[in-house]
Every structure is written in structure tokens, then in C-alpha cells.
Coordinates of C-alpha atoms in Angstrom, one line a residue:
Chain A
X1 CA 84.3 48.0 -5.7
X2 CA 85.4 45.5 -3.2
X3 CA 85.0 41.7 -3.9
X4 CA 81.8 40.0 -3.4
X5 CA 82.3 37.5 -0.6
X6 CA 80.1 34.8 0.8
X7 CA 81.1 34.4 4.5
X8 CA 79.5 34.2 8.0
X9 CA 79.5 37.4 9.7
X10 CA 80.9 35.4 12.9
X11 CA 84.0 34.7 10.7
X12 CA 84.1 38.5 9.5
X13 CA 83.9 39.5 13.3
X14 CA 86.7 37.3 14.2
X15 CA 88.7 38.9 11.2
X16 CA 88.1 42.2 12.6
X17 CA 89.1 41.6 16.1
X18 CA 92.5 40.2 14.9
X19 CA 93.2 43.2 12.6
X20 CA 92.0 45.8 15.2
X21 CA 94.0 44.1 18.1
X22 CA 97.2 44.8 16.2
X23 CA 96.7 48.5 16.5
X24 CA 94.8 48.7 19.8
X25 CA 96.6 46.9 22.7
X26 CA 93.6 47.5 25.0
X27 CA 91.3 45.2 23.1
X28 CA 90.8 41.9 25.2
X29 CA 88.6 39.0 24.2
X30 CA 86.6 36.8 26.7
X31 CA 85.2 33.5 25.8
X32 CA 83.1 30.9 27.5
X33 CA 84.0 27.6 26.1
X34 CA 82.9 28.6 22.6
X35 CA 86.1 30.2 21.0
X36 CA 85.6 28.2 17.7
X37 CA 81.9 28.7 17.5
X38 CA 82.3 32.5 17.8
X39 CA 85.3 32.7 15.7
X40 CA 87.5 34.4 18.1
X41 CA 90.2 31.4 18.2
X42 CA 92.5 33.3 15.7
X43 CA 92.6 36.5 18.2
X44 CA 93.7 34.0 20.9
X45 CA 96.4 32.7 18.8
X46 CA 97.5 36.1 17.8
X47 CA 97.2 37.7 21.4
X48 CA 97.3 34.8 23.7
X49 CA 97.9 37.4 26.7
X50 CA 94.7 39.3 25.8
X51 CA 92.6 36.1 25.4
X52 CA 90.8 35.2 28.5
X53 CA 89.1 31.8 28.6
X54 CA 86.2 31.9 31.5
X55 CA 84.9 28.4 30.9
X56 CA 81.0 27.8 31.2
X57 CA 80.2 30.8 33.3
X58 CA 79.0 33.5 31.2
X59 CA 77.6 35.6 34.3
X60 CA 81.2 35.7 35.8
X61 CA 82.6 36.5 32.2
X62 CA 80.3 39.6 31.9
X63 CA 81.3 40.8 35.3
X64 CA 85.3 40.2 34.7
X65 CA 84.8 42.3 31.7
X66 CA 83.1 45.0 33.5
X67 CA 86.2 44.9 35.9
X68 CA 88.6 45.0 33.0
X69 CA 86.7 48.0 31.4
X70 CA 86.9 50.0 34.5
X71 CA 90.6 49.6 34.3
X72 CA 90.9 50.9 30.6
X73 CA 90.5 47.9 28.7
X74 CA 88.0 47.3 25.8
X75 CA 86.5 43.9 26.5
X76 CA 84.7 41.8 24.0
X77 CA 82.5 39.3 26.0
X78 CA 81.7 36.5 23.6
X79 CA 79.1 33.6 23.7
X80 CA 76.1 32.5 22.0
X81 CA 73.3 35.0 22.2
X82 CA 71.1 33.0 24.2
X83 CA 73.9 33.1 27.1
X84 CA 75.8 36.4 26.5
X85 CA 72.4 38.5 26.4
X86 CA 70.1 36.0 27.8
X87 CA 71.7 34.1 30.9
X88 CA 73.9 37.1 31.9
X89 CA 71.1 39.8 31.2
X90 CA 71.2 41.1 34.7
X91 CA 75.2 41.3 34.9
X92 CA 74.8 43.0 31.6
X93 CA 72.2 45.5 33.0
X94 CA 73.8 46.1 36.5
X95 CA 77.3 45.7 36.0
X96 CA 77.9 46.8 32.5
X97 CA 74.8 49.2 31.6
X98 CA 74.4 51.1 34.7
X99 CA 77.8 52.3 34.9
X100 CA 78.0 52.6 31.3
X101 CA 81.2 50.5 30.9
X102 CA 83.0 50.2 27.7
X103 CA 82.1 46.6 27.1
X104 CA 81.2 45.0 24.0
X105 CA 78.7 42.0 24.5
X106 CA 78.9 39.7 21.5
X107 CA 76.0 37.2 20.7
X108 CA 76.4 34.4 18.1
X109 CA 74.1 32.1 17.0
X110 CA 71.1 34.1 17.4
X111 CA 67.7 33.5 15.8
X112 CA 66.1 30.3 14.3
X113 CA 69.0 29.7 11.9
X114 CA 71.1 27.9 14.7
X115 CA 69.1 25.0 13.0
X116 CA 69.3 21.4 14.5
X117 CA 70.3 22.6 18.2
X118 CA 66.5 23.7 18.6
X119 CA 64.7 26.1 20.7
X120 CA 66.9 26.2 23.9
X121 CA 69.6 27.6 21.9
X122 CA 67.7 29.9 19.2
X123 CA 67.6 33.1 21.0
X124 CA 65.0 35.2 19.6
X125 CA 65.0 37.8 22.6
X126 CA 68.4 39.0 22.7
X127 CA 67.7 42.4 20.8
X128 CA 64.8 42.9 22.9
X129 CA 66.7 42.4 26.1
X130 CA 69.8 44.6 25.0
X131 CA 67.5 47.3 23.7
X132 CA 65.8 47.6 27.0
X133 CA 69.0 48.6 28.6
X134 CA 69.5 52.6 28.9
X135 CA 72.6 53.6 26.8
X136 CA 73.0 50.2 25.2
X137 CA 73.7 50.3 21.4
X138 CA 72.5 47.3 19.4
X139 CA 74.2 46.2 16.3
X140 CA 73.0 43.5 13.9
X141 CA 75.3 43.8 10.6
X142 CA 74.4 42.2 7.5
X143 CA 77.5 41.0 5.7
X144 CA 81.2 40.7 5.7
X145 CA 82.2 44.3 5.1
X146 CA 79.3 45.9 7.4
X147 CA 80.5 43.6 10.3
X148 CA 84.1 44.7 9.9
X149 CA 83.2 48.2 10.1
X150 CA 80.9 47.6 12.8
X151 CA 83.4 46.1 15.0
X152 CA 85.8 49.0 14.3
X153 CA 83.0 51.6 15.2
X154 CA 82.4 49.6 18.4
X155 CA 86.0 49.9 19.6
X156 CA 86.0 53.7 18.7
X157 CA 82.6 54.1 20.7
X158 CA 83.2 54.7 24.4
X159 CA 80.3 52.8 25.9
X160 CA 78.5 49.5 26.0
X161 CA 77.5 47.8 22.5
X162 CA 75.8 44.6 22.0
X163 CA 76.9 42.9 18.5
X164 CA 74.9 40.2 17.1
X165 CA 76.7 37.7 14.7
X166 CA 75.2 35.4 12.3
X167 CA 76.2 31.6 11.9
X168 CA 75.2 31.2 8.2
X169 CA 77.4 32.3 5.2
X170 CA 75.9 35.3 3.5
X171 CA 76.8 37.1 0.1
X172 CA 78.1 40.5 0.8
X173 CA 76.0 43.4 -0.5
X174 CA 77.7 46.5 1.2
X175 CA 81.0 46.0 -1.0
X176 CA 80.3 49.6 -2.9
X177 CA 83.2 52.0 -2.5
X178 CA 81.0 54.7 -1.1
X179 CA 79.9 52.5 1.7
X180 CA 80.3 54.2 5.0
X181 CA 79.2 52.8 8.5
X182 CA 78.0 54.8 11.2
X183 CA 76.5 53.8 14.3
X184 CA 72.7 54.7 14.1
X185 CA 72.5 55.3 10.2
X186 CA 70.6 52.9 8.0
X187 CA 71.7 52.0 4.5
X188 CA 69.5 52.4 1.6
X189 CA 70.5 49.4 -0.7
X190 CA 67.7 49.8 -3.1
X191 CA 65.7 52.9 -4.0
X192 CA 62.0 52.5 -4.8
X193 CA 58.6 54.4 -4.1
X194 CA 56.0 51.7 -3.8
X195 CA 56.8 50.5 -0.4
X196 CA 59.8 50.1 2.0
X197 CA 61.2 46.8 3.1
X198 CA 63.4 47.5 6.6
X199 CA 65.6 44.4 7.0
X200 CA 68.3 43.6 9.6
X201 CA 71.3 41.1 9.9
X202 CA 70.8 37.6 8.1
X203 CA 67.5 39.0 6.8
X204 CA 69.0 41.6 4.5
X205 CA 70.3 39.3 2.0
X206 CA 67.0 37.5 1.6
X207 CA 65.3 41.0 1.5
X208 CA 67.6 41.9 -1.6
X209 CA 66.5 38.8 -3.5
X210 CA 63.0 39.5 -2.8
X211 CA 63.1 43.2 -3.8
X212 CA 65.0 42.3 -7.0
X213 CA 62.3 39.6 -8.0
X214 CA 59.5 42.3 -7.1
X215 CA 61.0 44.9 -9.6
X216 CA 60.9 42.4 -12.1
X217 CA 57.0 42.3 -11.6
X218 CA 56.9 46.0 -11.7
X219 CA 56.8 46.5 -8.0
X220 CA 59.4 49.1 -6.9
X221 CA 60.4 48.4 -3.3
X222 CA 62.8 50.4 -1.2
X223 CA 65.2 48.6 0.7
X224 CA 67.0 49.6 4.1
X225 CA 69.7 47.7 5.9
X226 CA 68.9 48.6 9.4
X227 CA 72.2 47.5 10.9
X228 CA 71.7 49.6 14.3
X229 CA 68.5 48.6 15.8
X230 CA 69.2 50.9 18.7
X231 CA 69.6 54.0 18.3
X232 CA 67.0 53.5 15.4
X233 CA 67.6 55.8 12.4
X234 CA 64.2 57.5 12.8
X235 CA 64.8 60.1 10.2
X236 CA 65.4 57.4 7.6
X237 CA 62.1 55.4 8.6
X238 CA 60.0 58.6 8.7
X239 CA 61.3 59.7 5.4
X240 CA 60.6 56.2 3.7
X241 CA 57.1 56.2 5.5
X242 CA 56.2 59.5 3.9
X243 CA 57.6 58.7 0.4
X244 CA 56.5 55.0 0.1
X245 CA 53.4 54.8 2.4
X246 CA 53.8 51.4 3.4
X247 CA 56.5 49.5 5.4
X248 CA 57.5 45.9 6.0
X249 CA 60.1 45.1 8.7
X250 CA 62.1 41.9 8.6
X251 CA 64.0 40.2 11.4
X252 CA 65.2 36.9 12.6
X253 CA 64.0 37.6 16.2
X254 CA 60.6 37.8 18.1
X255 CA 58.3 40.4 16.6
X256 CA 58.2 41.5 20.2
X257 CA 61.0 43.8 21.1
X258 CA 63.2 44.1 18.1
X259 CA 63.4 45.9 15.1
X260 CA 59.7 45.6 14.1
X261 CA 58.5 47.0 17.3
X262 CA 61.1 49.8 17.2
X263 CA 59.8 50.9 13.8
X264 CA 56.3 50.7 14.7
X265 CA 56.9 52.9 17.8
X266 CA 58.7 55.5 15.8
X267 CA 55.8 55.3 13.1
X268 CA 53.2 55.5 15.7
X269 CA 54.8 58.5 17.4
X270 CA 55.8 60.5 14.2
X271 CA 54.1 59.3 11.1
X272 CA 51.3 56.6 11.4
X273 CA 51.7 54.3 8.4
X274 CA 50.5 50.8 7.5
X275 CA 53.1 48.3 8.8
X276 CA 53.7 44.6 8.7
X277 CA 56.3 43.0 11.0
X278 CA 57.9 39.9 9.8
X279 CA 60.0 37.8 12.2
X280 CA 59.3 34.9 14.6
X281 CA 55.8 35.5 15.7
X282 CA 56.2 35.1 19.5
X283 CA 56.6 31.3 19.5
X284 CA 59.6 29.1 20.2
X285 CA 61.7 27.5 17.4
X286 CA 62.5 23.7 16.9
X287 CA 64.9 21.5 15.4
X288 CA 65.8 21.3 11.9
X289 CA 68.1 22.3 8.9
X290 CA 68.5 26.3 9.1
X291 CA 67.3 27.0 5.5
X292 CA 64.2 24.9 6.0
X293 CA 63.2 26.6 9.3
X294 CA 63.8 30.0 7.8
X295 CA 61.4 28.9 4.9
X296 CA 58.9 27.6 7.5
X297 CA 58.9 30.8 9.3
X298 CA 58.6 32.7 6.1
X299 CA 61.9 34.3 6.8
X300 CA 63.1 33.9 3.3
X301 CA 63.1 35.7 0.0
X302 CA 59.8 33.9 -1.2
X303 CA 58.1 35.0 2.1
X304 CA 59.1 38.4 2.2
X305 CA 58.1 39.1 -1.3
X306 CA 54.7 37.5 -0.8
X307 CA 54.2 39.8 2.4
X308 CA 55.1 42.9 0.3
X309 CA 52.4 41.8 -2.3
X310 CA 50.0 41.0 0.6
X311 CA 50.4 44.8 2.1
X312 CA 50.2 46.4 -1.3
X313 CA 46.8 44.6 -2.0
X314 CA 45.4 46.0 1.2
Chain B
X1 CA 100.2 48.6 65.4
X2 CA 100.7 50.9 68.4
X3 CA 98.3 52.1 70.8
X4 CA 98.0 55.3 69.4
X5 CA 97.2 54.0 65.8
X6 CA 94.6 51.7 67.4
X7 CA 92.9 54.3 69.3
X8 CA 92.7 56.4 66.0
X9 CA 91.1 53.4 64.1
X10 CA 88.7 52.9 67.0
X11 CA 87.8 56.6 67.0
X12 CA 87.4 56.8 63.3
X13 CA 85.0 53.5 63.3
X14 CA 83.0 55.2 65.9
X15 CA 82.4 58.1 63.5
X16 CA 81.8 55.9 60.5
X17 CA 79.0 54.3 62.7
X18 CA 77.6 57.7 63.6
X19 CA 77.7 58.6 59.8
X20 CA 76.0 55.4 58.6
X21 CA 73.1 55.6 61.1
X22 CA 72.7 59.3 60.3
X23 CA 72.5 58.5 56.7
X24 CA 69.9 55.8 57.1
X25 CA 67.9 58.0 59.7
X26 CA 67.6 60.9 57.0
X27 CA 66.9 58.5 54.2
X28 CA 64.1 57.0 56.3
X29 CA 65.3 53.7 54.7
X30 CA 68.5 51.8 54.1
X31 CA 70.3 49.0 55.7
X32 CA 72.1 49.7 59.1
X33 CA 72.5 46.2 60.4
X34 CA 75.3 45.2 57.9
X35 CA 76.6 48.8 57.6
X36 CA 77.6 48.5 61.3
X37 CA 78.8 44.9 61.1
X38 CA 81.3 46.2 58.5
X39 CA 82.3 49.6 59.9
X40 CA 85.5 48.3 61.3
X41 CA 86.4 46.6 58.1
X42 CA 85.7 49.7 56.1
X43 CA 87.8 51.8 58.6
X44 CA 90.8 49.3 58.4
X45 CA 90.6 49.2 54.7
X46 CA 90.3 53.0 54.2
X47 CA 92.7 54.1 56.9
X48 CA 95.2 51.5 57.1
X49 CA 95.2 49.0 54.0
X50 CA 94.3 50.7 50.8
X51 CA 97.0 52.6 48.8
X52 CA 94.5 55.6 47.8
X53 CA 94.5 59.4 47.3
X54 CA 91.1 61.0 47.9
X55 CA 92.4 64.2 46.2
X56 CA 93.0 61.8 42.9
X57 CA 90.2 59.2 43.0
X58 CA 90.7 57.9 39.6
X59 CA 94.5 57.5 39.8
X60 CA 95.1 54.5 37.7
X61 CA 97.5 52.9 40.2
X62 CA 95.3 53.0 43.2
X63 CA 94.2 49.9 44.8
X64 CA 90.5 49.3 44.3
X65 CA 87.6 48.4 46.6
X66 CA 84.4 46.8 45.3
X67 CA 81.6 46.6 47.9
X68 CA 79.9 43.4 46.6
X69 CA 77.3 43.6 49.4
X70 CA 76.2 47.0 47.9
X71 CA 73.3 47.6 50.3
X72 CA 75.8 48.4 52.9
X73 CA 76.5 51.6 51.1
X74 CA 75.8 53.8 54.1
X75 CA 78.9 52.4 55.8
X76 CA 81.1 52.9 52.6
X77 CA 79.8 56.3 52.3
X78 CA 80.6 57.2 55.8
X79 CA 84.2 55.7 55.5
X80 CA 84.8 57.7 52.2
X81 CA 83.3 61.0 53.6
X82 CA 85.7 60.5 56.7
X83 CA 88.6 59.7 54.4
X84 CA 88.1 63.1 52.8
X85 CA 86.5 61.9 49.3
X86 CA 83.3 64.3 50.1
X87 CA 81.6 66.3 52.8
X88 CA 80.0 64.3 55.6
X89 CA 77.1 66.7 55.0
X90 CA 76.2 64.6 51.8
X91 CA 75.3 61.6 54.3
X92 CA 72.4 63.6 55.2
X93 CA 70.9 63.4 51.7
X94 CA 71.6 59.9 51.4
X95 CA 68.8 58.3 49.1
X96 CA 67.4 61.8 48.4
X97 CA 66.3 63.0 44.7
X98 CA 69.2 64.7 43.2
X99 CA 71.6 63.3 45.7
X100 CA 75.2 62.3 44.9
X101 CA 74.8 59.3 47.4
X102 CA 72.7 56.5 45.9
X103 CA 70.6 53.6 47.6
X104 CA 73.6 51.3 46.3
X105 CA 77.0 52.5 45.0
X106 CA 77.2 54.4 41.8
X107 CA 80.7 54.5 40.5
X108 CA 79.8 57.3 38.0
X109 CA 78.4 59.7 40.7
X110 CA 80.2 59.1 44.0
X111 CA 84.2 59.9 44.1
X112 CA 86.0 56.7 45.5
X113 CA 83.6 54.4 44.5
X114 CA 85.3 51.9 42.1
X115 CA 82.5 49.6 40.8
X116 CA 78.6 50.1 40.8
X117 CA 77.1 47.4 42.8
X118 CA 74.0 46.2 44.7
X119 CA 72.7 43.1 42.8
X120 CA 74.4 40.5 45.1
X121 CA 77.0 38.3 43.8
X122 CA 78.2 40.6 41.1
X123 CA 81.0 42.2 42.6
X124 CA 83.6 39.5 43.1
X125 CA 83.6 39.2 39.1
X126 CA 84.3 42.7 38.7
X127 CA 87.1 42.6 41.2
X128 CA 88.5 39.7 39.4
X129 CA 88.5 41.5 36.3
X130 CA 90.4 44.6 38.0
X131 CA 92.8 42.3 39.5
X132 CA 93.5 40.6 36.1
X133 CA 93.9 44.0 34.3
X134 CA 96.5 44.9 37.0
X135 CA 98.3 41.4 36.0
X136 CA 98.0 42.1 32.4
X137 CA 99.5 45.5 32.6
X138 CA 102.1 44.5 35.3
X139 CA 100.8 47.1 37.7
X140 CA 101.2 46.7 41.4
X141 CA 97.7 47.6 42.6
X142 CA 95.7 45.3 44.8
X143 CA 91.8 44.7 44.6
X144 CA 89.6 44.2 47.7
X145 CA 86.0 43.0 47.8
X146 CA 83.6 42.9 50.6
X147 CA 80.8 40.3 50.6
X148 CA 78.0 39.3 53.0
X149 CA 77.7 35.7 54.3
X150 CA 74.2 35.6 53.1
X151 CA 75.4 36.7 49.6
X152 CA 77.6 33.6 49.5
X153 CA 74.4 31.8 48.4
X154 CA 74.5 33.5 44.7
X155 CA 76.2 31.2 42.5
X156 CA 78.0 33.8 40.6
X157 CA 80.2 34.2 43.7
X158 CA 81.6 30.7 43.0
X159 CA 81.9 31.0 39.5
X160 CA 84.2 34.1 40.1
X161 CA 86.0 32.2 42.9
X162 CA 87.0 29.5 40.5
X163 CA 88.1 32.0 37.8
X164 CA 90.1 33.9 40.4
X165 CA 92.0 30.8 41.7
X166 CA 92.4 29.5 38.1
X167 CA 94.2 32.8 37.2
X168 CA 96.3 33.0 40.5
X169 CA 95.0 36.3 41.2
X170 CA 97.2 36.8 44.3
X171 CA 96.3 40.5 44.1
X172 CA 92.8 39.9 45.0
X173 CA 91.6 39.7 48.6
X174 CA 88.1 38.9 49.4
X175 CA 86.6 40.0 52.9
X176 CA 83.2 38.1 54.0
X177 CA 81.4 40.0 56.6
X178 CA 80.0 36.9 58.6
X179 CA 77.5 38.4 61.0
X180 CA 75.4 35.2 60.4
X181 CA 72.0 37.2 59.6
X182 CA 70.1 37.7 56.5
X183 CA 66.7 39.1 55.7
X184 CA 64.8 35.9 56.4
X185 CA 66.9 34.9 59.5
X186 CA 69.9 33.0 60.5
X187 CA 72.0 32.3 57.5
X188 CA 72.5 28.7 58.3
X189 CA 68.8 28.0 58.8
X190 CA 67.8 29.9 55.7
X191 CA 70.4 28.0 53.4
X192 CA 73.3 26.8 54.9
X193 CA 76.8 27.9 53.6
X194 CA 79.1 26.3 56.3
X195 CA 82.0 25.3 56.3
X196 CA 82.9 28.6 54.4
X197 CA 86.7 28.1 55.0
X198 CA 86.6 24.5 53.7
X199 CA 84.7 25.8 50.7
X200 CA 87.0 28.6 49.7
X201 CA 90.1 26.2 50.2
X202 CA 88.6 23.8 48.2
X203 CA 88.1 26.5 45.5
X204 CA 91.8 27.3 45.6
X205 CA 91.9 30.3 48.0
X206 CA 94.0 31.0 50.9
X207 CA 91.3 31.1 53.8
X208 CA 91.9 33.3 56.6
X209 CA 89.8 34.2 59.6
X210 CA 89.4 37.3 61.8
X211 CA 87.7 39.0 64.5
X212 CA 86.0 41.7 62.3
X213 CA 85.7 44.0 65.4
X214 CA 89.4 43.8 66.5
X215 CA 91.9 45.7 64.6
X216 CA 94.8 43.6 65.6
X217 CA 93.0 40.7 64.4
X218 CA 92.1 42.3 61.0
X219 CA 95.8 43.6 60.7
X220 CA 97.0 40.1 61.0
X221 CA 94.7 38.7 58.4
X222 CA 95.1 41.6 55.7
X223 CA 99.0 41.2 56.3
X224 CA 98.8 37.3 55.8
X225 CA 96.5 38.1 52.6
X226 CA 99.1 40.4 51.2
X227 CA 101.8 37.8 51.7
X228 CA 99.9 35.3 49.9
X229 CA 101.7 34.1 46.7
X230 CA 100.0 32.4 43.7
X231 CA 96.2 32.3 44.8
X232 CA 93.6 34.7 46.0
X233 CA 92.9 35.1 49.5
X234 CA 89.4 35.6 51.6
X235 CA 89.1 36.8 55.1
X236 CA 86.3 35.3 57.0
X237 CA 85.7 38.2 59.5
X238 CA 83.4 37.3 62.5
X239 CA 81.2 40.1 63.1
X240 CA 77.9 41.1 65.1
X241 CA 75.1 42.6 62.8
X242 CA 74.2 45.9 64.2
X243 CA 77.3 46.2 66.1
X244 CA 77.6 49.5 68.5
X245 CA 73.9 49.9 68.8
X246 CA 72.6 47.8 71.4
X247 CA 69.1 47.4 70.1
X248 CA 70.3 46.5 66.7
X249 CA 72.9 43.9 67.6
X250 CA 72.1 40.5 66.3
X251 CA 68.6 41.4 65.1
X252 CA 67.8 40.4 61.4
X253 CA 65.1 42.7 61.7
X254 CA 67.4 45.7 61.5
X255 CA 69.0 44.5 58.2
X256 CA 67.1 47.0 56.2
X257 CA 65.0 49.2 58.4
X258 CA 65.5 53.0 59.4
X259 CA 65.2 53.9 63.1
X260 CA 62.4 56.2 64.1
X261 CA 63.3 59.5 65.9
X262 CA 63.2 57.9 69.4
X263 CA 65.4 54.9 68.1
X264 CA 67.7 57.2 66.3
X265 CA 68.0 59.4 69.4
X266 CA 69.1 56.4 71.6
X267 CA 71.5 55.0 68.7
X268 CA 73.1 58.5 68.7
X269 CA 73.5 58.6 72.4
X270 CA 75.0 55.2 72.5
X271 CA 77.4 56.1 69.6
X272 CA 78.5 59.4 71.2
X273 CA 79.0 57.7 74.5
X274 CA 81.5 55.2 72.8
X275 CA 83.2 58.1 70.9
X276 CA 83.5 60.0 74.1
X277 CA 85.0 56.9 76.0
X278 CA 87.4 56.9 73.4
X279 CA 88.4 60.4 74.2

């Protein structure tokens, strides 16, 4: 069993790039004046010739990444999710997605846990935007080990990938020796037959606390870490629906267009099942300390446990 | 350039114009005006300037061309067909269901197309990325991108221009097809872009001018661009929208409209007469 570490997934992302950069000379990193925030400064120090500072111009950065990919490079175009997935959406769609180029779009500081910066920077639409592009893989890893494995998988996969990074430190949960990351295959972290909680990214850690607290009350919830939001692991979702009869999804994202809606579409077509979608309920965030905001929006262990109890009472 | 080479380029350009108009007519839609204003530029690039091999369209060492003004695909396709990338018969299926030739360039489906384009302003960034890749790899290939003068209004063009100059991409050459017209009318009445040469110079470019329908003038500009060291170059090519078809010339209305049968017959008669005159 690997050590339990408490670290923000953006840190793990930066570490993974430095390691992978040593063995793969085609990896290049593009930044838009946010190298420290996206944790790619060490890549720049290790491989200055493969580190491309683009300044505050995300649309151009994504286009440059497309050109580099067409010449055999594996570019990681990094910024806050609001800008890499949001501002540059059309460049991602037309210059990367349509020609299916091998560009990795990276969005840090997604969701309301951006905190004090407020609504303009709290991107809760990035997964919806990236999911809507044909052929785009959408990854939202939960912890240190999962992020490192996800970055490696993204390098090995030939095509466009969106990777969502977390800003807050999270305790690792995927440190088991038998942990294996595969794009499109969710991880069952807790077995249970009463209900299933499907969480992604930062919410996985909160969901573990919630599920463990519920177990003490005699409620046995299954917990799935859905690190790949697209393509969705439909088989795992349908199996959970058939075996547990109720589903709760949790994401730090608008309930429109993200994990919850992907699960709802899957269940609606394949296995209609009572469902509650936790997330940002189609509103903008606002300024405040991240932990307080997450509590206010119910995106915390207590909020998840309360929703599970409510769904079970219905 | 000797007289024989000049005549050969003029003949090819006439065929490119015929191909572009044929494509748009058969598609019953598309963009003849800019395809015709760019026809001599396409011809010069594909028959004089680019180091390419139509038998090996993915050669990693080839020069690249990005049609940033992707709507002028009929002109590009006609040049690629003339150069031998695919059969000219494909032009008759332009924009049809299942056709290789899409309404805007598709690098995955069409041999010889180096970047998918169509949404204006994005091609310069991609071309800069290609030029940067060449620098990183110590490769000798050069990258060319063609823009419209209306397209210059897109902000991303200037993000990319700053990037290319900052990175000293002297293996990058932009060409602006200055035909002076966009969909809503005269470019400088819609949203003025002048003075374009001073703008590009202040962004760190070597700015050159050319008559976009004169191969001697284009040759001088492309040679000067290739000799430019330490900074990217731009060729501002003065052109006539719809060049070669009398009723389309200098008419904004022919930006994105297909000719009807009668108009097509007249266009073909004019273009065939020009071809015959060249012998």
C-alpha cells in the first residue's frame, strides 16, 4: 500500500509532467501567465526548451498547441478552467477537437473551491463544454495517485483530452496496490447495497467521509470514484443502479452538463432509477473561503450524507 | 523568373480559377470571390514556393500551408488538384454528402491540407505552432498562412502575431489577401483595419507588399520574406475580389454565393478565353 498523502491534484499533475517529460521528449507545456498556479513551473525549470509561455492569450495558446500537435508534439495547454475550457472553447472545438489533434487541455481552479476570487473565476461549466465536443475525453481525478496515473494515460492516448485539476489539498484514497487507472473505467471505493454515491474530483474525498459516517448508522452505500466523466463507465453505472436501486451523483460543477446529467442520460435510456444530482444548482458562485462555500452549497460530507438519507426516505 | 515559367504559372492559375468556379457551381454554394482573389497566390505557393511532394503529403520535413481564411477552400482544392494531390473530378463533388472535399478544409479527410480551418482568426496560431515545432526540432521547413483582410478584425490574429514575433519565428510567412471587401461591404467601412503595414511592423513583423495577381511581384515578396532573419514576415497582397470573372470582380455580393447556370456559363466562357489566350 502506498503512503497516504495530502496534496492538491494540481501539484500531482505538475509532478507527473516532470517525470513523464524525462522519458518522452515530445511532451511540451504551454502556459498563459499562470505557471505557478497550474503547478508546471518545475517542468519549465527541468525542460526550458519545451516550456512555452504564451502570455495572457489563451485562444492563441490553444491554436499554437494544435499546430505543435500536428507536427508530432504532445502539448499540454494549461490555464484556469475558466480560460482554457471557457474562453478558448471555440479554439478547442475547431482547432483541436474537429481535427482530433493530440492536445491535452488542462483546467485548474475549477468549481467554487476557487473561493475568494468569486464567480468570474469559479468555472462550473468546463466539463459541460468539453463533454459536448465529439471525441473529447474528460478526466477529473480525485487524488494524488489518480492524477499521476491519469496524466500518464493521457500521454499514452492519442487524441484530445481535458484534465480538470483541483486547487485544494485532498487526502489520497487510491493508494491501494491493486489500483489501476483506465480511461473510461470508474473505481469502486466502497461496496454497499442500499444506495450508490457516484462522485468525481474533489467530491470523492467528501463522499468517502459521508459513506463511512452512514455505515456507522447502518446505511451501506456503494461509492464510485468516476474519474472519467467522458466516456462514462455506463456498465458500472447500470450495475450499481440494478444492485442498489438508488443513485446520488456529486460534482463541483453545474448540475447541467456534467457528471450528474451524464449519469441521468445513461439511466434514463438503460435503467430508469431514482436519482439525485448534487452540484452547483444552476447558479453563479460568490466570494468566500473555499471550505465555507462548499458547505454553503452542500458539497461536503455532511451535505452528501443528508442527501443520501433523504433519498432513502423517499 | 523566365518567360516560360511565368506563362506556365499563368496557365495554372487560369486552371485553378476554372476549378474553383466549377466546384462552387456544382456545390450550389461556397465562396467564389475570395477563391478567385487568392488564385494566383495559391498557384505561386503550390507551384513555385512550397517544398512539398504530393506523393508523400505527410512528409514530416515538408513546408506547411494553413488556409486561415478557410472559406476560400474551393481555390485551395483546385490548386491541390492541379498539383496532383487528388483528381480534379473531386471538385465536382465539393460540399456533397460523403465527399472528400468539405465546405471548409479538413486535414483528416483531404490529402495536402495541413490544418483544419474555417473559423476565422485561428489559422495564424496553428501556423505559429508549426513554425515553433520546426524551431524546437531544428528542422528546416517553413510555414505559410493565408488570411483575408476582413479576417484581420479577429483579435486572435493579433495574439498570434505578438507570439510569433516574440518567438522570432522567421520561418513563418503570412500572406494577407487584401481584396478590400467582406460580407457586409468595404472592409474599411465595416471596421477599418488600415494602416495594415504599420500595424504588422509595430507587432514585430517584416511587412512586405505585393501585387497579388503579378507573379514577378509575388516572387520578389516571397524571396524577401524567406531572406528575413529573426522575425516573421507578412506579405500584404493587393488583389481584386472575384478576379478573372468580370461580373464578380469587386462585388462583395460574390463573397459567398454560387453562380446560376447562365452565370456559370459566362464565367466558364471568360475563364476559358483567358486560358486560350495564354496558349
